[in-house]
Amino acid sequence: MSETLTSIRSRIAAATLAAGRPADAVQLVAVSKLQPWEHIAPVFDGGQRVFGENRVQEAKERWTPYRDQIELRLIGPLQTNKARDAVALFDVVETLDREKLARVLADEVQAQGRAPRLYVQVNTGEEPQKAGVTPGQADAFVAACRGTYGLAIEGLMCIPPADEDPAPHFLMLAEIAARNGVEKLSMGMSDDFEIAIACGATSVRVGSALFGAR
Ligand SMILES: *Cc1c(COP(=O)(O)O)cnc(C)c1O
């Protein structure tokens, strides 16, 4: 069962308050990937204006008619051959995870004169099947993005292992961000966003709890 936008927002507000954080500290990113429009429409009509998608083409098809009304975030892996489209389409790319992609994004930003805000994805659980730099590589990677490629890094993003307590992963991400002077933390999904908020999330990516199972 999906919850209404109002219900998710009040859970976010309660978790933010409980963590002693300012009321506007946490942004809801509504993850609309693979959802039919009839599931998205009530959320859009309810005033939600920040959406996350994990594929460039799907995002383009779904959101082009509404593009000037929403903030659109890429939360799935980005292939370098899609970087041009991604830079043209997204306000935020949360999945910067390798030097080759940093280089291609920097070239596209230069060419298009349009710069999506960037998050570095960190594979906190060091899972082989998951994208992201390892925690051990994170400092050097953030430094290379800034220094070598001239990219501003707005935040870090992680997806903890499905079968583990997510809190240590969220806290690790917060620590990496703090020591690198990175401001934002994209962490927490349907099953664990309240824990993420307690650990310092500045945005939570909620899909199935809001829209129903995919
Ligand atoms: C699909 C997805 C989400 C949303 O997951 P839910 O469990 O449906 O809330 C969040 N983040 C990423 C990176 C995703 O791919």
mmCIF file of C-alpha atoms and ligand atoms in Angstrom:
data_model
loop_
_atom_site.group_PDB
_atom_site.id
_atom_site.type_symbol
_atom_site.label_atom_id
_atom_site.label_comp_id
_atom_site.label_asym_id
_atom_site.label_seq_id
_atom_site.Cartn_x
_atom_site.Cartn_y
_atom_site.Cartn_z
ATOM 1 C CA MET A 1 0.000 0.000 0.000
ATOM 2 C CA SER A 2 1.250 3.475 -0.776
ATOM 3 C CA GLU A 3 0.847 6.340 1.630
ATOM 4 C CA THR A 4 -0.308 9.757 0.607
ATOM 5 C CA LEU A 5 2.068 12.613 0.103
ATOM 6 C CA THR A 6 0.680 14.210 3.265
ATOM 7 C CA SER A 7 1.512 11.142 5.317
ATOM 8 C CA ILE A 8 5.092 10.880 4.025
ATOM 9 C CA ARG A 9 5.609 14.592 4.564
ATOM 10 C CA SER A 10 4.388 14.399 8.137
ATOM 11 C CA ARG A 11 6.691 11.434 8.846
ATOM 12 C CA ILE A 12 9.600 13.462 7.451
ATOM 13 C CA ALA A 13 8.588 16.459 9.569
ATOM 14 C CA ALA A 14 8.326 14.333 12.715
ATOM 15 C CA ALA A 15 11.728 12.702 12.145
ATOM 16 C CA THR A 16 13.292 16.106 11.442
ATOM 17 C CA LEU A 17 11.823 17.544 14.630
ATOM 18 C CA ALA A 18 12.873 14.492 16.665
ATOM 19 C CA ALA A 19 16.431 14.931 15.390
ATOM 20 C CA GLY A 20 16.413 18.543 16.599
ATOM 21 C CA ARG A 21 16.964 19.815 13.079
ATOM 22 C CA PRO A 22 15.350 22.861 11.396
ATOM 23 C CA ALA A 23 11.919 22.169 9.900
ATOM 24 C CA ASP A 24 13.161 22.736 6.326
ATOM 25 C CA ALA A 25 16.344 20.657 6.718
ATOM 26 C CA VAL A 26 15.155 17.666 4.695
ATOM 27 C CA GLN A 27 13.872 17.632 1.144
ATOM 28 C CA LEU A 28 11.629 14.890 -0.235
ATOM 29 C CA VAL A 29 12.733 13.460 -3.576
ATOM 30 C CA ALA A 30 9.787 11.490 -4.958
ATOM 31 C CA VAL A 31 11.189 8.530 -6.902
ATOM 32 C CA SER A 32 8.837 8.085 -9.851
ATOM 33 C CA LYS A 33 10.831 5.506 -11.847
ATOM 34 C CA LEU A 34 8.704 2.775 -13.430
ATOM 35 C CA GLN A 35 5.479 4.255 -12.064
ATOM 36 C CA PRO A 36 2.417 4.778 -14.229
ATOM 37 C CA TRP A 37 1.259 8.371 -14.465
ATOM 38 C CA GLU A 38 -1.922 7.606 -12.521
ATOM 39 C CA HIS A 39 0.267 6.902 -9.492
ATOM 40 C CA ILE A 40 2.354 10.036 -10.024
ATOM 41 C CA ALA A 41 -0.492 12.462 -10.774
ATOM 42 C CA PRO A 42 -1.909 12.680 -7.212
ATOM 43 C CA VAL A 43 1.579 13.417 -5.856
ATOM 44 C CA PHE A 44 2.259 16.034 -8.512
ATOM 45 C CA ASP A 45 -1.192 17.548 -7.983
ATOM 46 C CA GLY A 46 -0.504 17.520 -4.232
ATOM 47 C CA GLY A 47 2.302 19.972 -4.870
ATOM 48 C CA GLN A 48 5.389 17.741 -4.937
ATOM 49 C CA ARG A 49 7.924 19.293 -7.287
ATOM 50 C CA VAL A 50 11.138 17.301 -6.796
ATOM 51 C CA PHE A 51 11.354 13.950 -8.566
ATOM 52 C CA GLY A 52 14.023 11.279 -8.889
ATOM 53 C CA GLU A 53 14.487 8.990 -11.870
ATOM 54 C CA ASN A 54 17.052 6.298 -12.525
ATOM 55 C CA ARG A 55 17.103 6.306 -16.329
ATOM 56 C CA VAL A 56 17.790 9.218 -18.636
ATOM 57 C CA GLN A 57 15.421 8.171 -21.415
ATOM 58 C CA GLU A 58 12.529 7.313 -19.113
ATOM 59 C CA ALA A 59 12.929 10.615 -17.282
ATOM 60 C CA LYS A 60 12.953 12.532 -20.540
ATOM 61 C CA GLU A 61 9.785 10.869 -21.807
ATOM 62 C CA ARG A 62 7.897 11.264 -18.544
ATOM 63 C CA TRP A 63 8.911 14.745 -17.516
ATOM 64 C CA THR A 64 9.514 16.754 -20.696
ATOM 65 C CA PRO A 65 5.956 18.204 -20.648
ATOM 66 C CA TYR A 66 6.435 19.354 -17.028
ATOM 67 C CA ARG A 67 10.123 20.112 -17.213
ATOM 68 C CA ASP A 68 9.956 23.793 -16.258
ATOM 69 C CA GLN A 69 7.746 23.036 -13.246
ATOM 70 C CA ILE A 70 9.878 20.500 -11.411
ATOM 71 C CA GLU A 71 13.351 19.769 -10.106
ATOM 72 C CA LEU A 72 14.558 16.546 -11.722
ATOM 73 C CA ARG A 73 17.247 14.356 -10.164
ATOM 74 C CA LEU A 74 19.125 11.437 -11.670
ATOM 75 C CA ILE A 75 19.578 8.772 -9.000
ATOM 76 C CA GLY A 76 20.597 5.808 -11.188
ATOM 77 C CA PRO A 77 23.964 4.931 -12.756
ATOM 78 C CA LEU A 78 24.985 7.162 -15.664
ATOM 79 C CA GLN A 79 26.793 5.789 -18.713
ATOM 80 C CA THR A 80 29.206 8.215 -20.312
ATOM 81 C CA ASN A 81 27.385 7.959 -23.646
ATOM 82 C CA LYS A 82 24.284 9.385 -21.912
ATOM 83 C CA ALA A 83 26.146 12.250 -20.253
ATOM 84 C CA ARG A 84 25.164 14.765 -22.912
ATOM 85 C CA ASP A 85 21.445 14.042 -22.447
ATOM 86 C CA ALA A 86 21.832 13.964 -18.679
ATOM 87 C CA VAL A 87 23.497 17.383 -18.534
ATOM 88 C CA ALA A 88 20.793 18.782 -20.807
ATOM 89 C CA LEU A 89 17.934 17.302 -18.762
ATOM 90 C CA PHE A 90 18.690 17.024 -15.049
ATOM 91 C CA ASP A 91 18.968 19.646 -12.323
ATOM 92 C CA VAL A 92 20.907 17.226 -10.142
ATOM 93 C CA VAL A 93 23.014 14.138 -10.910
ATOM 94 C CA GLU A 94 23.456 12.084 -7.741
ATOM 95 C CA THR A 95 25.528 9.273 -9.193
ATOM 96 C CA LEU A 96 28.948 10.659 -10.072
ATOM 97 C CA ASP A 97 31.157 7.678 -9.303
ATOM 98 C CA ARG A 98 34.234 7.534 -11.546
ATOM 99 C CA GLU A 99 36.852 9.775 -13.117
ATOM 100 C CA LYS A 100 35.844 9.054 -16.679
ATOM 101 C CA LEU A 101 32.332 10.263 -15.908
ATOM 102 C CA ALA A 102 33.691 13.347 -14.132
ATOM 103 C CA ARG A 103 35.726 14.184 -17.235
ATOM 104 C CA VAL A 104 32.816 13.694 -19.629
ATOM 105 C CA LEU A 105 30.425 15.685 -17.407
ATOM 106 C CA ALA A 106 32.943 18.516 -17.150
ATOM 107 C CA ASP A 107 33.254 18.585 -20.968
ATOM 108 C CA GLU A 108 29.464 18.634 -21.379
ATOM 109 C CA VAL A 109 29.017 21.391 -18.813
ATOM 110 C CA GLN A 110 31.559 23.411 -20.768
ATOM 111 C CA ALA A 111 29.921 22.670 -24.123
ATOM 112 C CA GLN A 112 26.325 23.254 -23.017
ATOM 113 C CA GLY A 113 26.819 26.076 -20.537
ATOM 114 C CA ARG A 114 24.488 24.201 -18.204
ATOM 115 C CA ALA A 115 25.656 22.594 -14.992
ATOM 116 C CA PRO A 116 23.599 20.084 -13.024
ATOM 117 C CA ARG A 117 24.393 20.081 -9.313
ATOM 118 C CA LEU A 118 26.476 17.011 -8.519
ATOM 119 C CA TYR A 119 26.555 14.351 -5.811
ATOM 120 C CA VAL A 120 29.226 11.700 -5.490
ATOM 121 C CA GLN A 121 27.846 8.220 -4.919
ATOM 122 C CA VAL A 122 29.707 6.284 -2.228
ATOM 123 C CA ASN A 123 29.423 2.497 -2.062
ATOM 124 C CA THR A 124 29.527 2.433 1.733
ATOM 125 C CA GLY A 125 29.006 -1.335 1.901
ATOM 126 C CA GLU A 126 31.674 -1.947 -0.772
ATOM 127 C CA GLU A 127 29.236 -4.223 -2.589
ATOM 128 C CA PRO A 128 30.626 -5.444 -5.926
ATOM 129 C CA GLN A 129 27.280 -5.145 -7.726
ATOM 130 C CA LYS A 130 26.724 -1.577 -6.589
ATOM 131 C CA ALA A 131 27.986 1.649 -8.133
ATOM 132 C CA GLY A 132 29.890 4.266 -6.188
ATOM 133 C CA VAL A 133 33.414 4.994 -5.049
ATOM 134 C CA THR A 134 34.574 3.076 -1.997
ATOM 135 C CA PRO A 135 34.836 4.957 1.302
ATOM 136 C CA GLY A 136 38.609 4.691 0.972
ATOM 137 C CA GLN A 137 38.578 6.358 -2.454
ATOM 138 C CA ALA A 138 36.071 9.060 -1.579
ATOM 139 C CA ASP A 139 38.397 11.835 -0.373
ATOM 140 C CA ALA A 140 40.704 11.541 -3.378
ATOM 141 C CA PHE A 141 37.765 11.321 -5.775
ATOM 142 C CA VAL A 142 36.081 14.439 -4.395
ATOM 143 C CA ALA A 143 39.432 16.251 -4.600
ATOM 144 C CA ALA A 144 39.903 15.141 -8.226
ATOM 145 C CA CYS A 145 36.378 16.252 -9.178
ATOM 146 C CA ARG A 146 37.095 19.679 -7.755
ATOM 147 C CA GLY A 147 40.733 20.078 -8.698
ATOM 148 C CA THR A 148 41.224 18.187 -11.943
ATOM 149 C CA TYR A 149 37.771 18.607 -13.455
ATOM 150 C CA GLY A 150 36.620 21.873 -11.891
ATOM 151 C CA LEU A 151 33.337 20.380 -10.706
ATOM 152 C CA ALA A 152 31.555 21.642 -7.603
ATOM 153 C CA ILE A 153 30.361 18.768 -5.432
ATOM 154 C CA GLU A 154 27.115 19.607 -3.679
ATOM 155 C CA GLY A 155 26.591 16.348 -1.856
ATOM 156 C CA LEU A 156 27.190 12.661 -1.314
ATOM 157 C CA MET A 157 24.742 9.838 -1.913
ATOM 158 C CA CYS A 158 24.629 6.229 -0.735
ATOM 159 C CA ILE A 159 22.459 3.120 -0.891
ATOM 160 C CA PRO A 160 23.292 0.875 2.086
ATOM 161 C CA PRO A 161 23.298 -2.915 1.700
ATOM 162 C CA ALA A 162 19.721 -4.202 1.796
ATOM 163 C CA ASP A 163 20.344 -6.698 4.590
ATOM 164 C CA GLU A 164 22.230 -4.496 7.054
ATOM 165 C CA ASP A 165 21.432 -1.869 9.655
ATOM 166 C CA PRO A 166 21.619 1.286 7.516
ATOM 167 C CA ALA A 167 22.599 3.660 10.353
ATOM 168 C CA PRO A 168 26.372 2.939 10.301
ATOM 169 C CA HIS A 169 26.343 3.524 6.527
ATOM 170 C CA PHE A 170 24.496 6.823 6.879
ATOM 171 C CA LEU A 171 26.864 7.951 9.622
ATOM 172 C CA MET A 172 29.873 6.979 7.502
ATOM 173 C CA LEU A 173 28.535 9.058 4.605
ATOM 174 C CA ALA A 174 27.996 12.023 6.936
ATOM 175 C CA GLU A 175 31.568 11.699 8.191
ATOM 176 C CA ILE A 176 33.032 11.586 4.668
ATOM 177 C CA ALA A 177 30.994 14.663 3.750
ATOM 178 C CA ALA A 178 32.072 16.579 6.846
ATOM 179 C CA ARG A 179 35.783 15.953 6.376
ATOM 180 C CA ASN A 180 35.572 16.983 2.718
ATOM 181 C CA GLY A 181 33.468 20.081 3.257
ATOM 182 C CA VAL A 182 30.531 18.653 1.306
ATOM 183 C CA GLU A 183 27.171 20.078 2.377
ATOM 184 C CA LYS A 184 24.385 17.728 1.331
ATOM 185 C CA LEU A 185 23.543 14.112 2.039
ATOM 186 C CA SER A 186 21.153 12.128 -0.142
ATOM 187 C CA MET A 187 20.315 9.046 1.893
ATOM 188 C CA GLY A 188 17.286 7.108 3.046
ATOM 189 C CA MET A 189 14.576 5.388 1.010
ATOM 190 C CA SER A 190 11.065 4.080 1.777
ATOM 191 C CA ASP A 191 12.181 1.635 4.458
ATOM 192 C CA ASP A 192 14.745 3.734 6.280
ATOM 193 C CA PHE A 193 14.257 7.454 5.613
ATOM 194 C CA GLU A 194 13.536 8.288 9.242
ATOM 195 C CA ILE A 195 16.840 6.689 10.298
ATOM 196 C CA ALA A 196 18.608 8.640 7.547
ATOM 197 C CA ILE A 197 17.086 11.894 8.817
ATOM 198 C CA ALA A 198 18.360 11.111 12.326
ATOM 199 C CA CYS A 199 21.821 10.616 10.761
ATOM 200 C CA GLY A 200 21.783 13.959 8.909
ATOM 201 C CA ALA A 201 20.125 13.344 5.525
ATOM 202 C CA THR A 202 19.318 16.575 3.685
ATOM 203 C CA SER A 203 17.248 14.722 1.091
ATOM 204 C CA VAL A 204 15.460 11.379 1.172
ATOM 205 C CA ARG A 205 14.565 9.379 -1.937
ATOM 206 C CA VAL A 206 11.148 7.817 -1.441
ATOM 207 C CA GLY A 207 9.519 5.680 -4.126
ATOM 208 C CA SER A 208 7.335 2.728 -3.216
ATOM 209 C CA ALA A 209 6.036 4.155 0.076
ATOM 210 C CA LEU A 210 4.656 7.082 -1.902
ATOM 211 C CA PHE A 211 3.624 5.554 -5.218
ATOM 212 C CA GLY A 212 3.120 1.865 -4.444
ATOM 213 C CA ALA A 213 5.157 -1.180 -5.470
ATOM 214 C CA ARG A 214 6.900 -1.014 -8.843
HETATM 215 C C1 LIG B 1 14.424 3.094 -6.578
HETATM 216 C C2 LIG B 1 15.331 3.912 -5.766
HETATM 217 C C3 LIG B 1 14.881 4.581 -4.607
HETATM 218 C C4 LIG B 1 13.472 4.448 -4.062
HETATM 219 O O1 LIG B 1 13.357 3.225 -3.409
HETATM 220 P P1 LIG B 1 12.032 2.876 -2.544
HETATM 221 O O2 LIG B 1 12.482 1.762 -1.688
HETATM 222 O O3 LIG B 1 10.987 2.508 -3.531
HETATM 223 O O4 LIG B 1 11.692 4.079 -1.773
HETATM 224 C C5 LIG B 1 15.768 5.377 -3.929
HETATM 225 N N1 LIG B 1 17.043 5.526 -4.349
HETATM 226 C C6 LIG B 1 17.522 4.906 -5.443
HETATM 227 C C7 LIG B 1 18.932 5.118 -5.839
HETATM 228 C C8 LIG B 1 16.687 4.073 -6.179
HETATM 229 O O5 LIG B 1 17.175 3.455 -7.267
#
